[in-house]
Amino acid sequence: MKFFQSFLISLFAFFIPIQGILIAIAVTIIVDTLTGIYKAKKLNEPIISKKLRGLVSKAFIYETVIIMLFIMDVFILSEFFELWFSIKYFFTKVMAITLIFIELVSIKENIEAAQKINIYNQIRKFIKESKNLKKDLTDLTK
């Protein structure tokens, strides 16, 4: 029993460098699911358990991919990429950013569909209005 306990502690310690990445991916998957439910409620669409079951498989696949890439990074790729980029676990981080970006795009699409808005147009409009506000404030101070 003591050997098994020591093995599990060592295994968890090995994956400590990517715990933040794993948490970030899990959070984006949860937020994507919540925005998907919000969109379904807003558009009076049925919430199908089959789609919610996909949440578990998606989370399992994403987390497993990151763990496997981390193992490859540690034992094969890390030295090579550290010479070029000076970033530890470069490949793992690039894939994590890719997976998080995919989820963020899905979150954006869910919000746009539920609210019937275009987020990019809203941001452009906000920037344009802030430039006008800055110009007006500059004119007032002259």
mmCIF file of C-alpha atoms in Angstrom:
data_model
loop_
_atom_site.group_PDB
_atom_site.id
_atom_site.type_symbol
_atom_site.label_atom_id
_atom_site.label_comp_id
_atom_site.label_asym_id
_atom_site.label_seq_id
_atom_site.Cartn_x
_atom_site.Cartn_y
_atom_site.Cartn_z
ATOM 1 C CA MET A 1 0.000 0.000 0.000
ATOM 2 C CA LYS A 2 2.831 2.357 0.851
ATOM 3 C CA PHE A 3 4.405 1.811 -2.581
ATOM 4 C CA PHE A 4 1.119 2.593 -4.342
ATOM 5 C CA GLN A 5 0.649 5.745 -2.274
ATOM 6 C CA SER A 6 4.206 6.887 -3.054
ATOM 7 C CA PHE A 7 3.651 6.169 -6.743
ATOM 8 C CA LEU A 8 0.470 8.283 -6.835
ATOM 9 C CA ILE A 9 2.150 11.167 -5.016
ATOM 10 C CA SER A 10 5.064 11.039 -7.476
ATOM 11 C CA LEU A 11 2.650 10.957 -10.411
ATOM 12 C CA PHE A 12 0.738 13.990 -9.156
ATOM 13 C CA ALA A 13 4.018 15.823 -8.487
ATOM 14 C CA PHE A 14 5.142 15.122 -12.062
ATOM 15 C CA PHE A 15 2.040 16.874 -13.450
ATOM 16 C CA ILE A 16 2.193 19.930 -11.151
ATOM 17 C CA PRO A 17 3.724 22.171 -13.880
ATOM 18 C CA ILE A 18 0.575 21.822 -16.012
ATOM 19 C CA GLN A 19 -2.078 21.954 -13.318
ATOM 20 C CA GLY A 20 -2.916 25.574 -14.220
ATOM 21 C CA ILE A 21 -3.248 24.655 -17.887
ATOM 22 C CA LEU A 22 -5.555 21.746 -17.056
ATOM 23 C CA ILE A 23 -7.696 23.985 -14.850
ATOM 24 C CA ALA A 24 -7.871 26.697 -17.536
ATOM 25 C CA ILE A 25 -9.047 24.193 -20.133
ATOM 26 C CA ALA A 26 -11.631 22.753 -17.742
ATOM 27 C CA VAL A 27 -12.950 26.236 -16.934
ATOM 28 C CA THR A 28 -13.320 27.181 -20.605
ATOM 29 C CA ILE A 29 -15.167 23.920 -21.290
ATOM 30 C CA ILE A 30 -17.526 24.623 -18.370
ATOM 31 C CA VAL A 31 -18.114 28.225 -19.492
ATOM 32 C CA ASP A 32 -18.747 27.023 -23.053
ATOM 33 C CA THR A 33 -21.303 24.537 -21.740
ATOM 34 C CA LEU A 34 -23.004 27.189 -19.603
ATOM 35 C CA THR A 35 -23.207 29.628 -22.518
ATOM 36 C CA GLY A 36 -24.551 26.811 -24.687
ATOM 37 C CA ILE A 37 -27.288 26.141 -22.138
ATOM 38 C CA TYR A 38 -27.986 29.879 -21.919
ATOM 39 C CA LYS A 39 -28.282 30.057 -25.712
ATOM 40 C CA ALA A 40 -30.619 27.066 -25.789
ATOM 41 C CA LYS A 41 -32.847 28.600 -23.106
ATOM 42 C CA LYS A 42 -32.851 32.001 -24.807
ATOM 43 C CA LEU A 43 -33.746 30.538 -28.221
ATOM 44 C CA ASN A 44 -36.257 28.032 -26.738
ATOM 45 C CA GLU A 45 -34.242 25.082 -28.004
ATOM 46 C CA PRO A 46 -34.361 21.763 -26.154
ATOM 47 C CA ILE A 47 -31.370 20.873 -24.001
ATOM 48 C CA ILE A 48 -30.449 17.393 -25.145
ATOM 49 C CA SER A 49 -28.630 15.042 -22.776
ATOM 50 C CA LYS A 50 -26.681 13.665 -25.735
ATOM 51 C CA LYS A 51 -25.019 17.058 -26.177
ATOM 52 C CA LEU A 52 -24.323 17.299 -22.453
ATOM 53 C CA ARG A 53 -22.725 13.848 -22.588
ATOM 54 C CA GLY A 54 -20.355 15.312 -25.156
ATOM 55 C CA LEU A 55 -19.095 17.609 -22.405
ATOM 56 C CA VAL A 56 -17.574 14.683 -20.535
ATOM 57 C CA SER A 57 -15.907 13.213 -23.605
ATOM 58 C CA LYS A 58 -14.628 16.628 -24.742
ATOM 59 C CA ALA A 59 -13.167 17.358 -21.314
ATOM 60 C CA PHE A 60 -11.591 13.912 -21.143
ATOM 61 C CA ILE A 61 -10.081 14.198 -24.622
ATOM 62 C CA TYR A 62 -8.760 17.745 -24.129
ATOM 63 C CA GLU A 63 -7.220 16.959 -20.740
ATOM 64 C CA THR A 64 -5.729 13.676 -22.020
ATOM 65 C CA VAL A 65 -4.206 15.437 -25.037
ATOM 66 C CA ILE A 66 -2.549 18.004 -22.773
ATOM 67 C CA ILE A 67 -1.235 15.300 -20.425
ATOM 68 C CA MET A 68 0.148 13.240 -23.310
ATOM 69 C CA LEU A 69 1.760 16.286 -24.924
ATOM 70 C CA PHE A 70 3.279 17.213 -21.578
ATOM 71 C CA ILE A 71 4.846 13.765 -21.293
ATOM 72 C CA MET A 72 6.202 14.099 -24.841
ATOM 73 C CA ASP A 73 7.433 17.603 -24.044
ATOM 74 C CA VAL A 74 9.281 16.488 -20.926
ATOM 75 C CA PHE A 75 10.969 13.459 -22.414
ATOM 76 C CA ILE A 76 11.396 14.343 -26.105
ATOM 77 C CA LEU A 77 10.613 17.888 -27.213
ATOM 78 C CA SER A 78 11.484 20.146 -24.287
ATOM 79 C CA GLU A 79 15.228 20.385 -24.840
ATOM 80 C CA PHE A 80 14.788 21.054 -28.552
ATOM 81 C CA PHE A 81 12.176 23.794 -28.113
ATOM 82 C CA GLU A 82 13.936 25.372 -25.136
ATOM 83 C CA LEU A 83 16.990 25.984 -27.323
ATOM 84 C CA TRP A 84 14.908 27.941 -29.831
ATOM 85 C CA PHE A 85 12.205 29.600 -27.763
ATOM 86 C CA SER A 86 13.478 29.553 -24.139
ATOM 87 C CA ILE A 87 10.024 28.433 -23.014
ATOM 88 C CA LYS A 88 9.512 25.305 -20.953
ATOM 89 C CA TYR A 89 6.881 22.895 -22.244
ATOM 90 C CA PHE A 90 6.418 24.975 -25.385
ATOM 91 C CA PHE A 91 4.430 22.405 -27.382
ATOM 92 C CA THR A 92 2.076 21.725 -24.458
ATOM 93 C CA LYS A 93 1.402 25.434 -24.025
ATOM 94 C CA VAL A 94 0.798 25.987 -27.743
ATOM 95 C CA MET A 95 -1.749 23.159 -27.831
ATOM 96 C CA ALA A 96 -3.405 24.448 -24.650
ATOM 97 C CA ILE A 97 -3.750 27.903 -26.196
ATOM 98 C CA THR A 98 -5.238 26.319 -29.319
ATOM 99 C CA LEU A 99 -7.806 24.321 -27.332
ATOM 100 C CA ILE A 100 -8.723 27.336 -25.193
ATOM 101 C CA PHE A 101 -9.073 29.476 -28.328
ATOM 102 C CA ILE A 102 -11.460 26.905 -29.826
ATOM 103 C CA GLU A 103 -13.586 27.050 -26.685
ATOM 104 C CA LEU A 104 -13.509 30.868 -26.610
ATOM 105 C CA VAL A 105 -14.742 31.008 -30.203
ATOM 106 C CA SER A 106 -17.583 28.674 -29.245
ATOM 107 C CA ILE A 107 -18.416 30.865 -26.241
ATOM 108 C CA LYS A 108 -18.460 33.942 -28.506
ATOM 109 C CA GLU A 109 -20.770 32.200 -30.973
ATOM 110 C CA ASN A 110 -23.131 31.127 -28.179
ATOM 111 C CA ILE A 111 -23.342 34.658 -26.793
ATOM 112 C CA GLU A 112 -23.851 36.176 -30.244
ATOM 113 C CA ALA A 113 -26.633 33.714 -31.052
ATOM 114 C CA ALA A 114 -28.370 34.213 -27.708
ATOM 115 C CA GLN A 115 -28.130 38.008 -27.662
ATOM 116 C CA LYS A 116 -28.426 38.469 -31.448
ATOM 117 C CA ILE A 117 -25.398 40.764 -31.534
ATOM 118 C CA ASN A 118 -22.045 40.830 -33.289
ATOM 119 C CA ILE A 119 -19.337 41.169 -30.652
ATOM 120 C CA TYR A 120 -16.703 42.458 -33.084
ATOM 121 C CA ASN A 121 -19.038 45.250 -34.239
ATOM 122 C CA GLN A 122 -19.769 46.122 -30.605
ATOM 123 C CA ILE A 123 -16.048 46.347 -29.853
ATOM 124 C CA ARG A 124 -15.417 48.503 -32.923
ATOM 125 C CA LYS A 125 -18.297 50.766 -31.940
ATOM 126 C CA PHE A 126 -16.942 51.057 -28.392
ATOM 127 C CA ILE A 127 -13.448 51.941 -29.639
ATOM 128 C CA LYS A 128 -14.840 54.542 -32.023
ATOM 129 C CA GLU A 129 -16.928 56.112 -29.259
ATOM 130 C CA SER A 130 -13.969 56.128 -26.868
ATOM 131 C CA LYS A 131 -11.852 57.908 -29.513
ATOM 132 C CA ASN A 132 -14.592 60.511 -29.896
ATOM 133 C CA LEU A 133 -14.777 60.882 -26.112
ATOM 134 C CA LYS A 134 -11.006 61.328 -25.933
ATOM 135 C CA LYS A 135 -11.171 63.963 -28.671
ATOM 136 C CA ASP A 136 -13.978 65.787 -26.842
ATOM 137 C CA LEU A 137 -12.014 65.739 -23.581
ATOM 138 C CA THR A 138 -8.917 67.028 -25.345
ATOM 139 C CA ASP A 139 -10.945 69.856 -26.894
ATOM 140 C CA LEU A 140 -12.318 70.771 -23.460
ATOM 141 C CA THR A 141 -8.859 71.062 -21.917
ATOM 142 C CA LYS A 142 -7.568 73.413 -24.623
#
